[in-house]
mmCIF file of C-alpha atoms in Angstrom:
data_model
loop_
_atom_site.group_PDB
_atom_site.id
_atom_site.type_symbol
_atom_site.label_atom_id
_atom_site.label_comp_id
_atom_site.label_asym_id
_atom_site.label_seq_id
_atom_site.Cartn_x
_atom_site.Cartn_y
_atom_site.Cartn_z
ATOM 1 C CA LYS P 148 3.235 17.228 -104.977
ATOM 2 C CA MET P 149 6.318 17.477 -107.188
ATOM 3 C CA THR P 150 6.005 16.541 -110.838
ATOM 4 C CA ILE P 151 8.505 14.265 -112.559
ATOM 5 C CA SER P 152 9.836 17.154 -114.639
ATOM 6 C CA LYS P 153 10.490 19.232 -111.498
ATOM 7 C CA LYS P 154 12.317 16.308 -109.874
ATOM 8 C CA ASN P 155 14.378 15.779 -113.015
ATOM 9 C CA GLY P 156 15.098 19.508 -113.251
ATOM 10 C CA LYS P 157 16.329 19.666 -109.657
ATOM 11 C CA ALA P 158 18.462 16.546 -110.178
ATOM 12 C CA LEU P 159 19.982 18.069 -113.335
ATOM 13 C CA VAL P 160 20.792 21.356 -111.584
ATOM 14 C CA SER P 161 22.413 19.412 -108.754
ATOM 15 C CA ILE P 162 24.589 17.434 -111.197
ATOM 16 C CA ILE P 163 25.616 20.610 -113.055
ATOM 17 C CA ASP P 164 26.486 22.389 -109.781
ATOM 18 C CA GLU P 165 28.614 19.441 -108.657
ATOM 19 C CA LYS P 166 30.459 19.240 -111.997
ATOM 20 C CA ASN P 167 31.082 23.012 -111.965
ATOM 21 C CA PHE P 168 32.437 22.856 -108.402
ATOM 22 C CA ASN P 169 34.779 19.989 -109.311
ATOM 23 C CA PHE P 170 35.926 21.822 -112.451
ATOM 24 C CA ARG P 171 36.730 24.960 -110.453
ATOM 25 C CA LYS P 172 38.446 22.936 -107.710
ATOM 26 C CA ASN P 173 40.671 21.114 -110.240
ATOM 27 C CA ASN P 174 41.433 24.146 -112.427
ATOM 28 C CA THR P 175 45.123 25.069 -112.527
ATOM 29 C CA GLN P 176 44.888 28.022 -114.915
ATOM 30 C CA LYS P 177 45.255 31.592 -113.724
ATOM 31 C CA LEU P 178 41.824 33.222 -113.643
ATOM 32 C CA GLU P 179 41.234 36.166 -115.965
ATOM 33 C CA VAL P 180 38.524 38.210 -114.253
ATOM 34 C CA LEU P 181 36.502 41.175 -115.460
ATOM 35 C CA VAL P 182 35.397 42.995 -112.309
ATOM 36 C CA GLU P 183 31.901 44.313 -112.952
ATOM 37 C CA SER P 184 30.615 45.676 -109.635
ATOM 38 C CA VAL P 185 31.148 46.149 -105.923
ATOM 39 C CA LYS P 186 28.722 44.840 -103.294
ATOM 40 C CA ASN P 187 29.151 45.099 -99.520
ATOM 41 C CA GLY P 188 32.804 46.062 -99.960
ATOM 42 C CA LYS P 189 33.600 43.039 -102.165
ATOM 43 C CA TYR P 190 34.321 43.251 -105.883
ATOM 44 C CA ILE P 191 32.271 40.905 -108.051
ATOM 45 C CA GLY P 192 33.246 39.634 -111.479
ATOM 46 C CA LEU P 193 33.271 36.701 -113.870
ATOM 47 C CA ASP P 194 36.280 34.663 -114.901
ATOM 48 C CA GLN P 195 37.030 33.345 -118.397
ATOM 49 C CA PHE P 196 34.813 30.319 -117.672
ATOM 50 C CA PHE P 197 31.891 32.588 -116.635
ATOM 51 C CA ASN P 198 32.159 31.598 -112.980
ATOM 52 C CA GLN P 199 31.504 34.264 -110.362
ATOM 53 C CA ILE P 200 34.378 35.419 -108.194
ATOM 54 C CA GLU P 201 34.283 37.701 -105.154
ATOM 55 C CA ILE P 202 37.449 39.729 -104.535
ATOM 56 C CA ASP P 203 38.534 41.566 -101.413
ATOM 57 C CA SER P 204 40.769 44.491 -102.383
ATOM 58 C CA PRO P 205 41.879 47.839 -100.970
ATOM 59 C CA VAL P 206 42.033 49.149 -104.564
ATOM 60 C CA ASP P 207 38.982 50.025 -106.704
ATOM 61 C CA LEU P 208 38.798 47.255 -109.324
ATOM 62 C CA VAL P 209 35.464 47.995 -111.025
ATOM 63 C CA GLY P 210 35.894 47.867 -114.802
ATOM 64 C CA ASP P 211 39.356 46.294 -114.594
ATOM 65 C CA TRP P 212 40.698 42.983 -115.849
ATOM 66 C CA VAL P 213 42.648 41.221 -113.103
ATOM 67 C CA PHE P 214 44.591 37.956 -113.132
ATOM 68 C CA ILE P 215 44.222 35.764 -110.069
ATOM 69 C CA ASP P 216 46.060 32.552 -109.252
ATOM 70 C CA ASP P 217 45.465 32.376 -105.495
ATOM 71 C CA TYR P 218 41.800 31.869 -104.667
ATOM 72 C CA GLU P 219 39.466 29.687 -102.641
ATOM 73 C CA VAL P 220 36.793 27.563 -104.304
ATOM 74 C CA LYS P 221 33.445 27.825 -102.509
ATOM 75 C CA ALA P 222 30.213 25.994 -103.376
ATOM 76 C CA ASN P 223 28.742 28.729 -105.583
ATOM 77 C CA LYS P 224 31.688 31.040 -106.353
ATOM 78 C CA ASN P 225 35.416 31.576 -106.035
ATOM 79 C CA VAL P 226 36.791 33.975 -103.421
ATOM 80 C CA ALA P 227 40.105 35.851 -103.567
ATOM 81 C CA ARG P 228 42.135 38.653 -102.034
ATOM 82 C CA PHE P 229 43.750 41.015 -104.549
ATOM 83 C CA LYS P 230 47.067 42.375 -103.287
#
């Protein structure tokens, strides 16, 4: 049986996730990304709004700052191809 606080917590997380998705979808600023790691051939970093982004690149980007203006907004992260 789920307690009221657990229900409220799940509802709050759902609202926050939806607002974050809409914010990322409506953002028009170029993303400033610090690439922190590589996982399964994809580079992982955080943008200036602390949202995760996954980047496909033929170049090693770990430790670099990259600027991205062409990306796809997914439910839990942004996805881009660095050229």
